[in-house]
Short mmCIF file of C-alpha atoms and ligand atoms in Angstrom, two decimals:
data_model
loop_
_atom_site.label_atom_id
_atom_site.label_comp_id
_atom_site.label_asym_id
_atom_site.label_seq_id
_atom_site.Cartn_x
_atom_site.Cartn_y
_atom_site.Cartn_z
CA UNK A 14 -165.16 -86.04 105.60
CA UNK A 15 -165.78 -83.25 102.81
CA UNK A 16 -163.06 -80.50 103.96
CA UNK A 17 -163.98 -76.73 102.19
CA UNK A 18 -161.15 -75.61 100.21
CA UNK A 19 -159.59 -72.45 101.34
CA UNK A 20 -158.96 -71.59 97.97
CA UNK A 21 -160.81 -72.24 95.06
CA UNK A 22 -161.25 -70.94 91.40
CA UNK A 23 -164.59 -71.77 89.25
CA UNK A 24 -164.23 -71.46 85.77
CA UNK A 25 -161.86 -68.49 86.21
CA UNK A 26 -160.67 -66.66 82.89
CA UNK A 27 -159.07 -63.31 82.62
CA UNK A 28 -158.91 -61.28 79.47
CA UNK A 29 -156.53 -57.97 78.79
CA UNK A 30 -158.13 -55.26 77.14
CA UNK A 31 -155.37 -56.40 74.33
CA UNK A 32 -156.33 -59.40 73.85
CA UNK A 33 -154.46 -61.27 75.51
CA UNK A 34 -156.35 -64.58 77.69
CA UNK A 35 -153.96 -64.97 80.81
CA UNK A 36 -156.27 -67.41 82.10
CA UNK A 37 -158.71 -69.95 80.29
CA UNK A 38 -161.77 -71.82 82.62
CA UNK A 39 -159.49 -72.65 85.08
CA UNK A 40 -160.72 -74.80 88.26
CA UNK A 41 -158.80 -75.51 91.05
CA UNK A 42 -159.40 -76.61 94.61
CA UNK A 43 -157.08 -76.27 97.40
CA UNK A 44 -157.21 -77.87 100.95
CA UNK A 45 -156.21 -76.08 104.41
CA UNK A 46 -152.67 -76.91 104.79
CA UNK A 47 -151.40 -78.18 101.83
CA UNK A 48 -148.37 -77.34 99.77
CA UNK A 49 -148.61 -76.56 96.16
CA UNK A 50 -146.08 -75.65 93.58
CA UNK A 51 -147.79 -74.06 90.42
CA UNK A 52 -144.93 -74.86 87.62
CA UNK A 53 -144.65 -73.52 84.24
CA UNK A 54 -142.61 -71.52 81.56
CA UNK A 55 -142.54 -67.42 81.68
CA UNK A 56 -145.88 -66.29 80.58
CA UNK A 57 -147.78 -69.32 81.44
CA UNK A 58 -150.51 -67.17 83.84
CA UNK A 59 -148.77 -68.11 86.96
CA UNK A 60 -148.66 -64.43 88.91
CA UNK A 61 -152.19 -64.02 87.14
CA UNK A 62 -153.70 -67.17 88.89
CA UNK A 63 -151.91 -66.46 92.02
CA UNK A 64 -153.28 -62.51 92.32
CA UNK A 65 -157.02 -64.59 91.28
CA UNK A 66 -156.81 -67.27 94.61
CA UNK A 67 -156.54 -63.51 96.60
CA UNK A 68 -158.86 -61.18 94.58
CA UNK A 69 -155.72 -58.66 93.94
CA UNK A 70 -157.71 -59.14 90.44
CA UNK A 71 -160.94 -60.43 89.05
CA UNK A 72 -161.63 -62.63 86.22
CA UNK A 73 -163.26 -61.85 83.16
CA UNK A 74 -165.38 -64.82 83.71
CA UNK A 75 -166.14 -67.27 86.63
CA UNK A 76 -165.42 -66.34 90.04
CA UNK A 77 -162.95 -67.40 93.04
CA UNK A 78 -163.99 -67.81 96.53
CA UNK A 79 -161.96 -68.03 99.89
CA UNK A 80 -162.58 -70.47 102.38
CA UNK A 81 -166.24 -71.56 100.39
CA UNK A 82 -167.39 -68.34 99.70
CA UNK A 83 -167.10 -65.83 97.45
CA UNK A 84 -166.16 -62.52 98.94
CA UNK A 85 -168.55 -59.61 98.04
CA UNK A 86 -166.18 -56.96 97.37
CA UNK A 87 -162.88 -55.68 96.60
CA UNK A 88 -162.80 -54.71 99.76
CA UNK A 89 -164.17 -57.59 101.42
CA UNK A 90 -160.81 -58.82 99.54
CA UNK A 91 -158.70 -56.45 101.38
CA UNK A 92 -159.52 -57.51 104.98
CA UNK A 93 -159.03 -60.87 104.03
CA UNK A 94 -155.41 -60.77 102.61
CA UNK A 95 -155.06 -58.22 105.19
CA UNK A 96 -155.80 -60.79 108.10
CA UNK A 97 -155.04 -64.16 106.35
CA UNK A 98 -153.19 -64.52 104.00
CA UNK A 99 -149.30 -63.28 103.05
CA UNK A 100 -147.64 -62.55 100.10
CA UNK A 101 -143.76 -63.12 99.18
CA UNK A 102 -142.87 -61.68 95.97
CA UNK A 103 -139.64 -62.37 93.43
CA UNK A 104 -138.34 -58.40 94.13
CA UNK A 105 -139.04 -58.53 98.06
CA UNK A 106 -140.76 -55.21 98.11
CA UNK A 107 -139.83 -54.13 101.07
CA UNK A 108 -139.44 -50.25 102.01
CA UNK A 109 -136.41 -49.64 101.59
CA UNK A 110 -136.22 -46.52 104.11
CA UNK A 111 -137.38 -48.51 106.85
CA UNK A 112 -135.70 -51.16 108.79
CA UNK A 113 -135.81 -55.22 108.66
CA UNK A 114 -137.84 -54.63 112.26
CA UNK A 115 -140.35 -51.62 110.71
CA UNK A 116 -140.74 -53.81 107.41
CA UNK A 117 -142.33 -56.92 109.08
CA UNK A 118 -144.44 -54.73 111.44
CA UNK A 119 -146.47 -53.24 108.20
CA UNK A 120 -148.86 -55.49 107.80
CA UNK A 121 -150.09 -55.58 111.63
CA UNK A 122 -150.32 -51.43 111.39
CA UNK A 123 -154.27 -51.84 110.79
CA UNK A 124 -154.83 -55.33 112.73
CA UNK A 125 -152.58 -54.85 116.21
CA UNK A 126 -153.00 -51.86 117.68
CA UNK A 127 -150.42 -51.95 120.71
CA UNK A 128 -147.35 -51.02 119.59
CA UNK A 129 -145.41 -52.85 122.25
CA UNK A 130 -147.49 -56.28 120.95
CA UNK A 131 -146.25 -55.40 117.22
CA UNK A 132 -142.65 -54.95 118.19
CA UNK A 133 -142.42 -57.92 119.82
CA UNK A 134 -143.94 -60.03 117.44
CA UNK A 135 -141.93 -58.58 114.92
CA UNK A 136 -138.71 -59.91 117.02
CA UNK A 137 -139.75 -63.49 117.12
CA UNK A 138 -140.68 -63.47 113.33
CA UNK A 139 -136.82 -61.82 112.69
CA UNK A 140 -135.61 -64.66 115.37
CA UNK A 141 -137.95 -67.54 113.51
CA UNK A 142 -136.07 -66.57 109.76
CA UNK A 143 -132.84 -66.66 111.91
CA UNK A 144 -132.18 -62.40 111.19
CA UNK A 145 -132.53 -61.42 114.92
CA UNK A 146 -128.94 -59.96 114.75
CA UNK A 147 -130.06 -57.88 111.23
CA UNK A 148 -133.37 -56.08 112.81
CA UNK A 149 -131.94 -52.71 112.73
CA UNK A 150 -130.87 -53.35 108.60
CA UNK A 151 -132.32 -51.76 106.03
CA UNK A 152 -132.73 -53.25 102.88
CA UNK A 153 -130.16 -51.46 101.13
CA UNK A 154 -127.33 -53.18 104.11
CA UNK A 155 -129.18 -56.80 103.67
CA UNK A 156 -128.04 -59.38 100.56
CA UNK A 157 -131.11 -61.04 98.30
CA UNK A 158 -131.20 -63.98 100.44
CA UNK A 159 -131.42 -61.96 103.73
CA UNK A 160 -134.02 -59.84 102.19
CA UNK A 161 -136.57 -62.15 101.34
CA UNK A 162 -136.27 -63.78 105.14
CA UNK A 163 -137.50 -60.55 105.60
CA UNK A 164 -140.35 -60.75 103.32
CA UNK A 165 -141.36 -64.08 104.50
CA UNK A 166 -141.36 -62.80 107.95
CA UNK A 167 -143.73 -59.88 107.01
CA UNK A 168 -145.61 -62.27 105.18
CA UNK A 169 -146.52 -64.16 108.46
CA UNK A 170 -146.89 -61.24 110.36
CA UNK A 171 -150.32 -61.68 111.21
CA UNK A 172 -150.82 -65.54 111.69
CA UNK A 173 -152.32 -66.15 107.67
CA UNK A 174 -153.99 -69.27 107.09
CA UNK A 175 -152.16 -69.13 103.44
CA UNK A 176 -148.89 -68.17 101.84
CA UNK A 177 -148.76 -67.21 98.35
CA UNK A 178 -145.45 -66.88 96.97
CA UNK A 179 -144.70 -65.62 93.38
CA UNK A 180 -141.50 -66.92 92.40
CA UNK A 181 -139.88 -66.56 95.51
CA UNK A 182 -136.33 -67.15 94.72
CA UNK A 183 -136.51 -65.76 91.34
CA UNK A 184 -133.85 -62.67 92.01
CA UNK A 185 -131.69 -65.48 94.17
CA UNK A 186 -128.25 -67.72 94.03
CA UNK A 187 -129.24 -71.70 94.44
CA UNK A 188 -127.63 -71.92 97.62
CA UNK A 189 -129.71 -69.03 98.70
CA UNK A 190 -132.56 -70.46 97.30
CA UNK A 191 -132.24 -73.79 98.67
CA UNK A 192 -132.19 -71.97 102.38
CA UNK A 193 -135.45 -69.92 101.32
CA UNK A 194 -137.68 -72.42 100.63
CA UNK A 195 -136.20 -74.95 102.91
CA UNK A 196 -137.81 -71.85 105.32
CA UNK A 197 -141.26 -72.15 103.47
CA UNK A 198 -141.26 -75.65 103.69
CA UNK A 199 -140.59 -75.56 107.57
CA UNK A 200 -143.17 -72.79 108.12
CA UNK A 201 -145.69 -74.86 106.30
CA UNK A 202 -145.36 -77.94 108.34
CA UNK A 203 -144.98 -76.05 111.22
CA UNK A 204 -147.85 -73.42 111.34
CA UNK A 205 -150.00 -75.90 108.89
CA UNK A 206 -150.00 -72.97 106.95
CA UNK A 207 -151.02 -73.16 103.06
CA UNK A 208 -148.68 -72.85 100.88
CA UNK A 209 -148.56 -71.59 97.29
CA UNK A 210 -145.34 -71.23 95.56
CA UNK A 211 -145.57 -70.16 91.50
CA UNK A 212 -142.09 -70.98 89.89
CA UNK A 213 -140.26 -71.78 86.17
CA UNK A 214 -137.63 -73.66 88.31
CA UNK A 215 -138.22 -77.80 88.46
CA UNK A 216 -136.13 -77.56 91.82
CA UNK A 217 -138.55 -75.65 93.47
CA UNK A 218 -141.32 -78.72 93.26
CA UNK A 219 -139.70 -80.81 95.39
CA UNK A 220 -140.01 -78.30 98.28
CA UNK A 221 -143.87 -78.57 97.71
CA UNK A 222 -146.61 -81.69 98.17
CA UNK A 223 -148.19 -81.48 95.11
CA UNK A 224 -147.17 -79.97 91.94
CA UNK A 225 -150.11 -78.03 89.43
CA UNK A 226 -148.02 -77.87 85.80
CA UNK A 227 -149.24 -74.95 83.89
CA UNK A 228 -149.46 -73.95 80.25
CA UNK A 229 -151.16 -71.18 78.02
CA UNK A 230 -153.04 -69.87 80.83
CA UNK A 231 -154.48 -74.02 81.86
CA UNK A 232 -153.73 -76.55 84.16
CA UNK A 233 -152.16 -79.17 82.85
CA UNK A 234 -154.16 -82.00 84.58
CA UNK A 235 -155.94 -84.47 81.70
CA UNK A 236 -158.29 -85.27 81.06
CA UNK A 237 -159.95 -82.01 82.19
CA UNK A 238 -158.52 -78.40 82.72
CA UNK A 239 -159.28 -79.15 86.68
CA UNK A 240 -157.27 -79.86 89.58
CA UNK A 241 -159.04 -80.71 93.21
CA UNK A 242 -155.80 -80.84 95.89
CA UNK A 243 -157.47 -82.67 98.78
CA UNK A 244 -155.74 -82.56 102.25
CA UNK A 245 -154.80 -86.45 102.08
CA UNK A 246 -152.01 -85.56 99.78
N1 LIG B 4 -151.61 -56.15 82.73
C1 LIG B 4 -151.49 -56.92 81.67
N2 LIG B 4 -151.91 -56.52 80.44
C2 LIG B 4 -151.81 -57.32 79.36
N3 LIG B 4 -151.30 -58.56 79.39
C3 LIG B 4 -150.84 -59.02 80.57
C4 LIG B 4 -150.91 -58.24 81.76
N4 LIG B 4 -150.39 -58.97 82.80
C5 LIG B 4 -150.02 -60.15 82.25
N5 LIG B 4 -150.27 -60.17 80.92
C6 LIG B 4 -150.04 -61.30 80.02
O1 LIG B 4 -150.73 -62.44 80.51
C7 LIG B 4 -149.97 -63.62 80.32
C8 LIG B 4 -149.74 -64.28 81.67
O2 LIG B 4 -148.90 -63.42 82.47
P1 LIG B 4 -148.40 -63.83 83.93
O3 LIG B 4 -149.58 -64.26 84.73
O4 LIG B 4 -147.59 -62.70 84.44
O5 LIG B 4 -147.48 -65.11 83.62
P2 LIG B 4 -146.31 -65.78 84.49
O6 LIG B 4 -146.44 -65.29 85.88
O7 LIG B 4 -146.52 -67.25 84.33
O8 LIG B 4 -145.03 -65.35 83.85
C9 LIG B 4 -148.70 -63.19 79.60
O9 LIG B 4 -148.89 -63.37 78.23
C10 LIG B 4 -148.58 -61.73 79.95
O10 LIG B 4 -147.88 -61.03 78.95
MG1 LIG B 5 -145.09 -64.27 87.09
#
């Protein structure tokens, strides 16, 4: 059976006005439910890939596509990471005048309009990354670690199909960062989420199913610059 890739990139390159190629022609293919670490040094294109497989940018040349197709607009875009898919970042951003419980709500503002309904599914999301007793925290009175459970819970805040996480445990201790992606791991075989984790770190591989080595804006998979991640994996 020929499964459509939720995420997919054709012959993407991106450019900077300074010259600069992020990206070169890359192709990649990712199943529904599959984890993927995307590995290589500082500099390598990893966030710039990563912001490509969600259209928070557009190539220079060759286009990406969610779930088969390739969304019209940038704000055809918006309603999709809006509705399915979540984002953890190294620095958390959360807001840091609101609390742990107001943070993970965010994202359902536009998508759930009964308040009651967001609440509550902001508690079991708090309960699920184990920081029920830290819902009235702000981020300023939560440590690293404790602040990207957050993040991870406002990532799933509205059921994604996909989880793209940019060096996730970049600002963390290894202990702590052990626990974090011990989380994403659980989450993804759990919810059958997708999962796509960009690191430097070696360690963080193991937590994924498949491992895409970048370098100088390509994949490093021989003897072309393309990697197809079926769902057998
Ligand atoms: N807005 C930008 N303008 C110019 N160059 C950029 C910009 N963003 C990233 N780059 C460059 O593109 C390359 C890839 O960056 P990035 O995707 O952030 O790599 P990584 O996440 O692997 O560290 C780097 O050389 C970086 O300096
Ligand atoms: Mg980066």
């Amino acid at each position: 059976m020929i499964t459509t890739p939720i995420l997919a990139l054709e012959g993407v390159s991106r450019r900077y006005a300074q010259g600069v190629t992020a990206l070169q022609e890359v192709t990649l293919q990712i199943a529904p439910g599959v984890s993927v670490a995307l590995r290589g040094p500082s500099g390598c294109g990893k966030s710039t890939l990563l912001h490509m497989l969600c259209g928070l940018d557009r190539p220079s040349a060759g286009r990406a596509l969610f779930n088969g197709t390739q969304p019209a607009s940038a704000g055809a875009w918006a309603r999709i990471r809006a509705a399915r898919i979540g984002f953890v970042f190294q620095a958390f951003h959360l807001l840091p005048m609101l609390n742990a419980m107001e943070n993970v709500q965010i994202p359902m503002l536009g998508i759930e309009r009964n308040a009651r309904s967001r609440r509550r599914r902001a508690e079991t999301l708090l309960e699920r990354v184990g920081l029920a007793a830290r819902a009235c925290h702000r981020p300023g009175q939560l440590s690293g670690g404790e602040c990207q459970r957050v993040a991870i819970a406002r990532s799933l805040a509205n059921k994604p199909d996909v989880i793209l996480a940019d060096e996730p445990t970049g600002n963390l201790d290894s202990q702590t960062s052990a626990a974090i992606l011990g989380l994403l791991a659980d989450i993804h075989k759990s919810d059958g989420v997708t999962l796509v984790m960009a690191t430097h770190d070696a360690t963080i591989s193991s937590f994924a199913q498949r491992t895409i080595h970048m370098l100088d804006g390509r994949l490093l998979v021989l003897p072309s610059a393309e990697a197809v991640i079926s769902c057998t994996c």
